[in-house]
CSV table of C-alpha atoms in Angstrom, one decimal:
chain,number,residue,atom,x,y,z
X,27,MET,CA,1.5,34.8,-1.0
X,28,THR,CA,3.7,31.8,-1.6
X,29,GLN,CA,3.9,30.1,-4.9
X,30,THR,CA,4.6,26.5,-5.6
X,31,SER,CA,7.9,25.9,-7.5
X,32,PRO,CA,7.0,24.8,-11.1
X,33,SER,CA,9.5,22.0,-10.8
X,34,ARG,CA,7.5,20.5,-7.9
X,35,THR,CA,4.6,19.8,-10.3
X,36,THR,CA,6.1,20.0,-13.8
X,37,ARG,CA,8.6,17.1,-13.4
X,38,PRO,CA,6.1,14.7,-11.9
X,39,LEU,CA,3.4,15.7,-14.4
X,40,ILE,CA,5.8,15.2,-17.4
X,41,ALA,CA,6.9,11.8,-16.0
X,42,SER,CA,3.3,10.7,-15.4
X,43,LEU,CA,2.3,11.6,-19.0
X,44,VAL,CA,5.4,10.0,-20.5
X,45,PHE,CA,4.7,6.7,-18.9
X,46,LEU,CA,1.0,7.0,-19.6
X,47,VAL,CA,1.9,7.1,-23.3
X,48,ILE,CA,4.3,4.2,-22.9
X,49,TYR,CA,1.6,2.1,-21.2
X,50,ALA,CA,-0.9,3.0,-24.0
X,51,LEU,CA,1.7,1.9,-26.6
X,52,ILE,CA,2.2,-1.4,-24.7
X,53,PHE,CA,-1.5,-1.9,-24.6
X,54,VAL,CA,-1.8,-1.6,-28.3
X,55,TYR,CA,1.4,-3.7,-28.9
X,56,LYS,CA,-0.1,-6.5,-26.8
X,57,ARG,CA,-3.2,-6.5,-29.0
X,58,PHE,CA,-5.4,-5.0,-26.2
X,59,PHE,CA,-4.6,-8.1,-24.0
X,60,SER,CA,-6.4,-10.5,-26.3
X,61,GLU,CA,-3.6,-13.0,-26.5
X,62,ALA,CA,-3.9,-16.6,-25.2
X,63,LEU,CA,-3.2,-17.5,-21.6
X,64,TYR,CA,0.5,-17.2,-20.7
X,65,GLN,CA,2.2,-19.9,-18.6
X,66,ASP,CA,0.9,-19.6,-14.9
X,67,GLU,CA,-2.2,-17.6,-16.1
X,68,ILE,CA,-3.7,-21.0,-17.1
X,69,HIS,CA,-4.1,-22.0,-13.4
X,70,PHE,CA,-4.2,-18.5,-11.9
X,71,LEU,CA,-7.4,-17.8,-14.0
X,72,GLN,CA,-9.0,-21.0,-12.8
X,73,THR,CA,-8.2,-20.1,-9.2
X,74,ALA,CA,-9.6,-16.6,-9.5
X,75,ILE,CA,-12.8,-18.2,-11.0
X,76,GLN,CA,-12.9,-20.5,-8.0
X,77,PHE,CA,-12.7,-17.5,-5.6
X,78,SER,CA,-15.4,-15.6,-7.7
X,79,LYS,CA,-17.9,-18.2,-6.5
X,80,GLU,CA,-17.2,-17.2,-2.9
X,81,PRO,CA,-16.7,-13.4,-2.6
X,82,ILE,CA,-15.9,-13.9,1.1
X,83,PRO,CA,-13.9,-17.2,0.9
X,84,SER,CA,-14.7,-20.0,3.3
X,85,LEU,CA,-12.0,-21.5,5.5
X,86,LYS,CA,-12.3,-24.7,3.4
X,87,LEU,CA,-11.5,-22.8,0.2
X,88,LEU,CA,-8.6,-20.9,1.9
X,89,GLU,CA,-7.2,-24.2,3.1
X,90,THR,CA,-7.5,-26.2,-0.1
X,91,TYR,CA,-7.1,-23.8,-3.1
X,92,GLY,CA,-4.5,-25.0,-5.5
X,93,GLU,CA,-1.7,-22.4,-5.3
X,94,LEU,CA,1.4,-21.9,-3.3
X,95,ASN,CA,1.0,-18.2,-2.5
X,96,THR,CA,-1.4,-16.5,-0.1
X,97,PRO,CA,-4.8,-15.7,-1.6
X,98,LEU,CA,-5.3,-11.9,-1.8
X,99,PRO,CA,-4.6,-11.7,-5.5
X,100,PHE,CA,-7.1,-14.5,-6.2
X,101,ILE,CA,-9.7,-12.9,-3.9
X,102,LEU,CA,-9.3,-9.6,-5.8
X,103,GLY,CA,-9.3,-11.5,-9.1
X,104,GLY,CA,-12.5,-13.3,-8.1
X,105,TRP,CA,-14.2,-10.0,-7.4
X,106,ILE,CA,-13.2,-8.7,-10.8
X,107,ILE,CA,-14.5,-11.8,-12.5
X,108,ARG,CA,-17.8,-11.6,-10.6
X,109,LEU,CA,-18.2,-8.0,-11.8
X,110,PHE,CA,-17.0,-8.3,-15.4
X,111,GLY,CA,-17.0,-12.0,-16.4
X,112,GLU,CA,-14.6,-14.8,-16.8
X,113,ASP,CA,-12.2,-13.1,-19.2
X,114,ILE,CA,-8.5,-12.9,-18.6
X,115,PHE,CA,-8.6,-9.4,-20.1
X,116,TYR,CA,-10.0,-7.9,-17.0
X,117,LEU,CA,-7.5,-9.6,-14.7
X,118,ARG,CA,-4.6,-8.4,-16.9
X,119,MET,CA,-6.0,-4.9,-16.8
X,120,LEU,CA,-6.1,-5.0,-13.0
X,121,ASN,CA,-2.3,-5.7,-13.0
X,122,PHE,CA,-1.6,-3.2,-15.8
X,123,VAL,CA,-3.4,-0.4,-13.9
X,124,LEU,CA,-1.7,-1.3,-10.6
X,125,SER,CA,1.7,-1.4,-12.4
X,126,TYR,CA,1.2,2.1,-13.6
X,127,GLY,CA,0.1,3.0,-10.1
X,128,ILE,CA,3.4,1.8,-8.8
X,129,LEU,CA,5.2,4.3,-11.1
X,130,LEU,CA,2.9,7.1,-10.0
X,131,LEU,CA,3.9,6.4,-6.4
X,132,PHE,CA,7.5,6.8,-7.4
X,133,ILE,CA,6.7,10.0,-9.2
X,134,TRP,CA,4.4,11.7,-6.7
X,135,THR,CA,5.2,10.5,-3.2
X,136,PRO,CA,8.9,11.7,-2.7
X,137,PRO,CA,8.9,14.9,-0.6
X,138,ARG,CA,10.6,17.0,-3.3
X,139,PRO,CA,11.5,16.7,-7.0
X,140,THR,CA,14.8,14.8,-7.5
X,141,ALA,CA,17.0,14.2,-10.6
X,142,ARG,CA,17.2,10.6,-9.5
X,143,LEU,CA,13.5,10.0,-10.4
X,144,TRP,CA,14.3,9.1,-14.0
X,145,VAL,CA,17.2,6.9,-12.9
X,146,SER,CA,14.8,4.9,-10.7
X,147,LEU,CA,12.0,4.7,-13.3
X,148,ILE,CA,14.4,3.5,-16.0
X,149,GLY,CA,16.0,1.1,-13.5
X,150,ILE,CA,12.6,-0.5,-12.9
X,151,PHE,CA,12.0,-1.1,-16.6
X,152,LEU,CA,15.5,-2.6,-17.1
X,153,PHE,CA,14.1,-5.6,-15.0
X,154,PRO,CA,12.2,-7.7,-17.6
X,155,SER,CA,10.1,-9.3,-15.0
X,156,TYR,CA,8.4,-6.0,-14.2
X,157,TYR,CA,7.1,-5.8,-17.7
X,158,LEU,CA,6.0,-9.4,-17.8
X,159,CYS,CA,4.2,-9.2,-14.4
X,160,SER,CA,2.5,-6.0,-15.5
X,161,ILE,CA,0.9,-7.4,-18.7
X,162,TYR,CA,-0.1,-10.8,-17.4
X,163,TYR,CA,-2.2,-11.9,-14.5
X,164,TYR,CA,0.5,-12.7,-12.1
X,165,THR,CA,0.4,-12.2,-8.4
X,166,ASP,CA,3.5,-10.1,-8.0
X,167,ILE,CA,2.2,-6.6,-8.9
X,168,ILE,CA,-0.5,-6.7,-6.2
X,169,ALA,CA,2.1,-7.8,-3.6
X,170,MET,CA,4.6,-5.1,-4.7
X,171,ILE,CA,2.1,-2.2,-4.7
X,172,CYS,CA,1.1,-3.2,-1.1
X,173,VAL,CA,4.8,-3.3,-0.1
X,174,LEU,CA,5.6,0.0,-1.8
X,175,LEU,CA,2.6,1.6,0.0
X,176,GLY,CA,3.9,0.2,3.2
X,177,PHE,CA,7.2,2.0,2.6
X,178,VAL,CA,5.4,5.2,1.5
X,179,TYR,CA,3.6,5.4,4.8
X,180,TYR,CA,6.5,4.2,6.9
X,181,LEU,CA,8.6,7.1,5.5
X,182,ARG,CA,5.7,9.4,6.4
X,183,ASN,CA,5.6,8.0,10.0
X,184,SER,CA,2.1,6.7,9.5
X,185,HIS,CA,3.0,3.3,11.0
X,186,VAL,CA,-0.5,1.9,11.5
X,187,VAL,CA,-1.4,2.5,7.8
X,188,ALA,CA,2.0,1.1,6.8
X,189,SER,CA,1.4,-2.0,8.9
X,190,LEU,CA,-1.9,-2.6,7.2
X,191,PHE,CA,-0.4,-2.4,3.7
X,192,PHE,CA,2.4,-4.8,4.8
X,193,ILE,CA,-0.2,-7.2,6.1
X,194,ALA,CA,-2.0,-7.0,2.7
X,195,ALA,CA,1.4,-7.7,1.0
X,196,VAL,CA,1.9,-10.8,3.2
X,197,CYS,CA,-1.6,-11.9,2.2
X,198,SER,CA,-0.4,-11.7,-1.4
X,199,ARG,CA,3.0,-13.4,-1.2
X,200,GLN,CA,4.3,-15.1,2.0
X,201,TYR,CA,7.9,-13.8,1.6
X,202,MET,CA,6.7,-10.2,1.7
X,203,ILE,CA,7.3,-10.5,5.5
X,204,ALA,CA,10.9,-9.7,4.7
X,205,PHE,CA,10.0,-6.0,4.3
X,206,PRO,CA,8.4,-5.3,7.6
X,207,ALA,CA,11.1,-7.5,9.2
X,208,ALA,CA,13.7,-5.3,7.5
X,209,ILE,CA,12.1,-2.2,9.0
X,210,LEU,CA,12.1,-3.8,12.4
X,211,MET,CA,15.8,-4.6,12.1
X,212,HIS,CA,16.5,-1.0,10.8
X,213,LEU,CA,14.7,0.5,13.8
X,214,ALA,CA,16.6,-1.7,16.2
X,215,TRP,CA,19.9,-0.9,14.6
X,216,GLN,CA,19.2,2.8,14.7
X,217,SER,CA,18.4,2.5,18.4
X,218,TYR,CA,21.6,0.5,19.1
X,219,GLN,CA,23.7,3.1,17.3
X,220,ARG,CA,22.2,5.9,19.4
X,221,ASN,CA,22.1,4.1,22.7
X,222,GLY,CA,24.6,1.3,22.7
X,223,TRP,CA,23.7,-1.9,24.6
X,224,GLY,CA,21.0,0.0,26.5
X,225,PHE,CA,19.0,0.3,23.3
X,226,ILE,CA,16.5,-2.4,24.2
X,227,ALA,CA,14.6,-0.4,26.8
X,228,VAL,CA,14.6,2.7,24.6
X,229,PHE,CA,13.6,0.7,21.5
X,230,PHE,CA,10.5,-0.7,23.1
X,231,LYS,CA,9.5,2.7,24.5
X,232,GLN,CA,10.2,5.0,21.7
X,233,THR,CA,9.9,3.2,18.4
X,234,PRO,CA,6.8,2.0,16.4
X,235,TRP,CA,8.1,-1.6,16.5
X,236,LEU,CA,4.7,-3.1,17.3
X,237,ALA,CA,3.1,-2.1,14.0
X,238,TYR,CA,5.8,-3.9,12.0
X,239,LEU,CA,6.0,-6.9,14.3
X,240,LEU,CA,2.3,-7.4,13.7
X,241,ALA,CA,2.9,-7.3,10.0
X,242,VAL,CA,5.5,-10.0,10.3
X,243,LEU,CA,3.3,-12.1,12.5
X,244,SER,CA,0.4,-11.8,10.0
X,245,LEU,CA,1.9,-14.9,8.3
X,246,VAL,CA,1.3,-17.1,11.4
X,247,PRO,CA,-2.5,-17.6,10.9
X,248,TRP,CA,-1.8,-18.9,7.3
X,249,ILE,CA,0.8,-21.3,8.6
X,250,LEU,CA,-1.6,-22.5,11.3
X,251,LEU,CA,-4.4,-22.9,8.7
X,252,TRP,CA,-2.3,-24.9,6.3
X,253,LYS,CA,-0.1,-26.5,8.9
X,254,GLY,CA,2.8,-25.4,6.7
X,255,ALA,CA,4.0,-22.7,4.4
X,256,ALA,CA,1.2,-23.2,1.8
X,257,PRO,CA,-1.8,-25.5,1.1
X,258,ALA,CA,-0.5,-29.0,1.8
X,259,ALA,CA,-1.9,-30.7,-1.3
X,260,GLU,CA,-0.4,-28.1,-3.6
X,261,MET,CA,3.0,-28.4,-1.9
X,262,ALA,CA,2.9,-32.1,-2.4
X,263,ARG,CA,1.9,-31.8,-6.1
X,264,GLN,CA,4.8,-29.4,-6.7
X,265,TYR,CA,7.3,-31.4,-4.7
X,266,TYR,CA,7.9,-28.5,-2.4
X,267,GLU,CA,10.1,-29.9,0.4
X,268,THR,CA,9.6,-27.8,3.5
X,269,GLY,CA,12.4,-29.6,5.4
X,270,LYS,CA,15.0,-29.2,2.7
X,271,ILE,CA,18.5,-27.9,3.6
X,272,TYR,CA,19.0,-24.2,3.2
X,273,ASN,CA,20.2,-23.4,-0.3
X,274,LEU,CA,23.1,-20.9,-0.4
X,275,GLY,CA,23.3,-21.3,-4.1
X,276,PHE,CA,20.0,-19.5,-4.4
X,277,VAL,CA,21.4,-16.7,-2.3
X,278,LEU,CA,24.3,-16.5,-4.6
X,279,TYR,CA,22.1,-16.3,-7.7
X,280,ALA,CA,19.7,-13.8,-6.1
X,281,SER,CA,22.6,-11.6,-5.2
X,282,SER,CA,23.8,-11.7,-8.8
X,283,CYS,CA,20.4,-10.7,-10.1
X,284,ILE,CA,20.2,-7.7,-7.8
X,285,SER,CA,23.6,-6.7,-8.9
X,286,VAL,CA,22.6,-7.0,-12.6
X,287,TYR,CA,19.3,-5.2,-12.2
X,288,PHE,CA,20.2,-2.6,-9.6
X,289,VAL,CA,23.8,-2.1,-8.6
X,290,ILE,CA,25.4,-2.0,-12.0
X,291,PRO,CA,22.6,0.2,-13.6
X,292,GLU,CA,22.8,2.5,-10.6
X,293,ALA,CA,26.5,2.9,-10.9
X,294,LEU,CA,26.4,3.4,-14.7
X,295,MET,CA,23.6,5.9,-14.6
X,296,THR,CA,24.9,7.9,-11.6
X,297,ARG,CA,28.6,7.4,-12.3
X,298,ARG,CA,29.2,6.5,-8.7
X,299,TRP,CA,32.2,4.2,-8.8
X,300,GLY,CA,34.2,5.8,-6.0
X,301,HIS,CA,32.5,3.9,-3.2
X,302,TYR,CA,33.5,0.5,-4.8
X,303,LEU,CA,37.1,1.6,-5.5
X,304,ALA,CA,37.6,3.0,-2.0
X,305,TYR,CA,35.8,0.1,-0.2
X,306,PRO,CA,38.8,-2.3,0.3
X,307,ARG,CA,40.9,0.6,1.7
X,308,LYS,CA,38.2,1.9,4.0
X,309,ASN,CA,37.0,-1.5,5.2
X,310,PRO,CA,39.9,-3.9,4.8
X,311,LEU,CA,38.8,-6.6,7.3
X,312,LEU,CA,35.2,-6.4,6.2
X,313,PHE,CA,36.2,-6.6,2.5
X,314,SER,CA,38.5,-9.6,3.2
X,315,GLY,CA,35.7,-11.4,5.0
X,316,LEU,CA,33.2,-10.8,2.2
X,317,VAL,CA,35.7,-12.1,-0.4
X,318,ILE,CA,36.1,-15.3,1.6
X,319,VAL,CA,32.3,-15.7,2.1
X,320,VAL,CA,31.4,-15.3,-1.6
X,321,LEU,CA,34.3,-17.6,-2.7
X,322,VAL,CA,33.2,-20.4,-0.3
X,323,ILE,CA,29.6,-20.1,-1.5
X,324,ALA,CA,30.6,-20.2,-5.2
X,325,VAL,CA,33.0,-23.1,-4.9
X,326,PHE,CA,31.2,-25.3,-2.3
X,327,PHE,CA,27.5,-24.2,-2.7
X,328,PRO,CA,27.2,-23.4,-6.4
X,329,ALA,CA,23.9,-21.9,-7.8
X,330,GLN,CA,21.9,-24.8,-9.3
X,331,GLN,CA,18.3,-24.9,-10.3
X,332,THR,CA,15.7,-27.2,-8.6
X,333,ASN,CA,15.0,-30.3,-10.7
X,334,ASN,CA,12.1,-32.6,-10.0
X,335,LYS,CA,9.0,-34.1,-11.6
X,336,TYR,CA,7.2,-30.8,-11.5
X,337,PHE,CA,9.9,-28.4,-12.5
X,338,ASP,CA,12.7,-29.3,-15.0
X,339,TRP,CA,13.7,-25.9,-16.6
X,340,PRO,CA,17.5,-26.1,-16.7
X,341,TYR,CA,18.3,-22.4,-16.0
X,342,LEU,CA,18.3,-20.4,-12.8
X,343,GLY,CA,16.6,-17.5,-14.5
X,344,TYR,CA,17.1,-15.0,-17.3
X,345,VAL,CA,20.6,-13.9,-16.2
X,346,ASP,CA,21.7,-17.5,-16.0
X,347,GLN,CA,20.2,-18.4,-19.3
X,348,GLY,CA,22.0,-15.4,-20.9
X,349,LEU,CA,25.3,-16.4,-19.5
X,350,THR,CA,24.8,-20.0,-20.6
X,351,LEU,CA,24.0,-18.9,-24.1
X,352,ILE,CA,27.2,-17.0,-24.5
X,353,GLY,CA,29.2,-20.1,-23.3
X,354,LEU,CA,29.8,-19.5,-19.6
X,355,SER,CA,29.4,-22.6,-17.5
X,356,GLY,CA,30.8,-24.5,-14.5
X,357,LEU,CA,33.2,-22.8,-12.1
X,358,VAL,CA,33.8,-19.8,-14.4
X,359,LYS,CA,30.1,-18.9,-14.2
X,360,GLN,CA,30.0,-19.5,-10.4
X,361,LEU,CA,33.0,-17.2,-9.9
X,362,LEU,CA,31.2,-14.5,-12.0
X,363,TYR,CA,28.2,-14.9,-9.7
X,364,ALA,CA,30.7,-14.5,-6.8
X,365,ALA,CA,32.0,-11.3,-8.2
X,366,LEU,CA,28.5,-9.9,-8.7
X,367,MET,CA,27.6,-10.9,-5.1
X,368,LEU,CA,30.7,-9.2,-3.8
X,369,LEU,CA,29.8,-6.0,-5.7
X,370,LEU,CA,26.3,-6.1,-4.2
X,371,LEU,CA,27.7,-6.7,-0.6
X,372,MET,CA,30.1,-3.8,-1.1
X,373,ARG,CA,27.2,-1.6,-2.1
X,374,PHE,CA,25.2,-2.4,1.0
X,375,ILE,CA,27.3,-3.9,3.8
X,376,THR,CA,28.9,-0.9,5.5
X,377,PRO,CA,29.3,0.0,9.1
X,378,GLU,CA,26.2,2.3,8.8
X,379,LEU,CA,23.8,-0.4,7.5
X,380,SER,CA,21.0,1.7,5.9
X,381,LEU,CA,17.4,0.7,5.6
X,382,GLY,CA,18.3,-0.5,2.1
X,383,SER,CA,20.9,-2.8,3.7
X,384,TRP,CA,18.4,-4.5,5.8
X,385,VAL,CA,15.9,-4.8,2.9
X,386,LEU,CA,18.6,-6.5,1.0
X,387,LEU,CA,19.9,-8.8,3.8
X,388,ILE,CA,16.5,-10.1,5.0
X,389,ASN,CA,15.3,-10.8,1.4
X,390,LEU,CA,18.5,-12.6,0.5
X,391,LEU,CA,18.3,-14.7,3.7
X,392,MET,CA,14.7,-15.7,2.9
X,393,LEU,CA,15.4,-16.6,-0.8
X,394,GLY,CA,17.7,-19.3,0.4
X,395,LYS,CA,14.5,-21.2,1.4
X,396,ALA,CA,12.8,-20.6,-1.9
X,397,GLN,CA,11.2,-23.5,-3.9
X,398,LEU,CA,13.0,-22.5,-7.1
X,399,SER,CA,15.5,-19.9,-8.2
X,400,TRP,CA,14.1,-17.2,-10.4
X,401,ASP,CA,15.0,-13.6,-11.3
X,402,LYS,CA,11.5,-12.5,-10.5
X,403,TYR,CA,11.8,-13.3,-6.8
X,404,SER,CA,14.3,-10.5,-6.5
X,405,LEU,CA,12.0,-8.0,-8.2
X,406,PRO,CA,10.3,-6.6,-5.0
X,407,THR,CA,13.7,-6.1,-3.4
X,408,VAL,CA,15.0,-4.2,-6.5
X,409,LEU,CA,11.7,-2.1,-6.7
X,410,ILE,CA,12.1,-1.0,-3.1
X,411,LEU,CA,15.8,-0.3,-3.5
X,412,TRP,CA,15.1,2.0,-6.4
X,413,TYR,CA,12.4,3.7,-4.4
X,414,LEU,CA,14.7,4.4,-1.5
X,415,THR,CA,17.2,6.1,-3.9
X,416,LEU,CA,14.6,9.0,-3.9
X,417,PHE,CA,15.2,9.6,-0.1
X,418,ASN,CA,18.6,10.9,0.8
X,419,ALA,CA,18.2,10.2,4.5
X,420,TYR,CA,17.9,6.4,3.8
X,421,TRP,CA,20.7,6.2,1.2
X,422,PRO,CA,24.3,6.7,2.6
X,423,LEU,CA,25.8,6.9,-0.9
X,424,GLN,CA,23.8,10.0,-1.8
X,425,LYS,CA,24.9,13.4,-0.5
X,426,LYS,CA,22.3,15.2,1.5
X,427,THR,CA,22.9,18.4,-0.3
X,428,GLU,CA,22.3,16.9,-3.7
X,429,ASP,CA,19.2,17.4,-5.8
């Protein structure tokens, strides 16, 4: 008779209870979510109320509602309001419970206990936007739990289920297409590494590419409905310029944020500096190219926030605000962003190109077309990168023999 190792259940159970206590303390600290509406909640609540009047939304409502992101969080919010009433408490509780659910997925879904679990969980909470999105009715938590479930089932080879969760994620935030797109690129790259230039025929025959292509294409019906990236009236109200030039400065800042919230904490908590110290020697041409790229971006395409009649906050986000408050500005700050971007690229741009590499690259490329710069836009990427640290096979920096 086989017995289950105590560590297989004890570690996850302890972690689950620890964070349950933390969430209970947060609930009390936030006065049981009785505080006044916070920033975007003012219009998010009204949109959820609008959707509560149509449990199955009409095409007219889907075409004209006054938000920039796809409507699944507002549809779910409308159902909650219809059941419990027009109180922001219930919508905040929806996000709060789902936020705890994200942590449970980290705790219980890896195939075996790993000492890196606490590193990942602490890493998530070092990102202040995770806390803020969890205690207020913002749309990010719903999108992120769908993306995370997509990766859970991708790693279990349940590709149809994974595709459905990725489609739900795209129906919550448009730029979630970056994640199934990253998996597509990863599958193609793996096939190329095994089969060389004959990989195309093998790729279409032997890989589950169609499930992830369908998830990427799930954004197309929304674009056709709106004749653009979001409801046209709301895009005009927020001065969202769909034809604007690609913003490399936003890529620079997003790279800096991911370094601050993932690369540096990972290196500090795991003491893995060897990769960065050895990188220039092992990859001299690649390293030289990356240095040139980040310097060109920092000098000629500096990170600057959008400024228009709708949005006039001067900072790029929390990291930028912090650096400004300690007196960094101008070229010095841009060069610091370049150094952080270089550190990030050294972490992920290697000849192997892991799944994490593709997650990073696709998301960075997409954020160059964002409306605004904001730390929060990098949160889903950081979340998935922390999750992938729990899977040795998808993380080249981890030794396969390591617990």
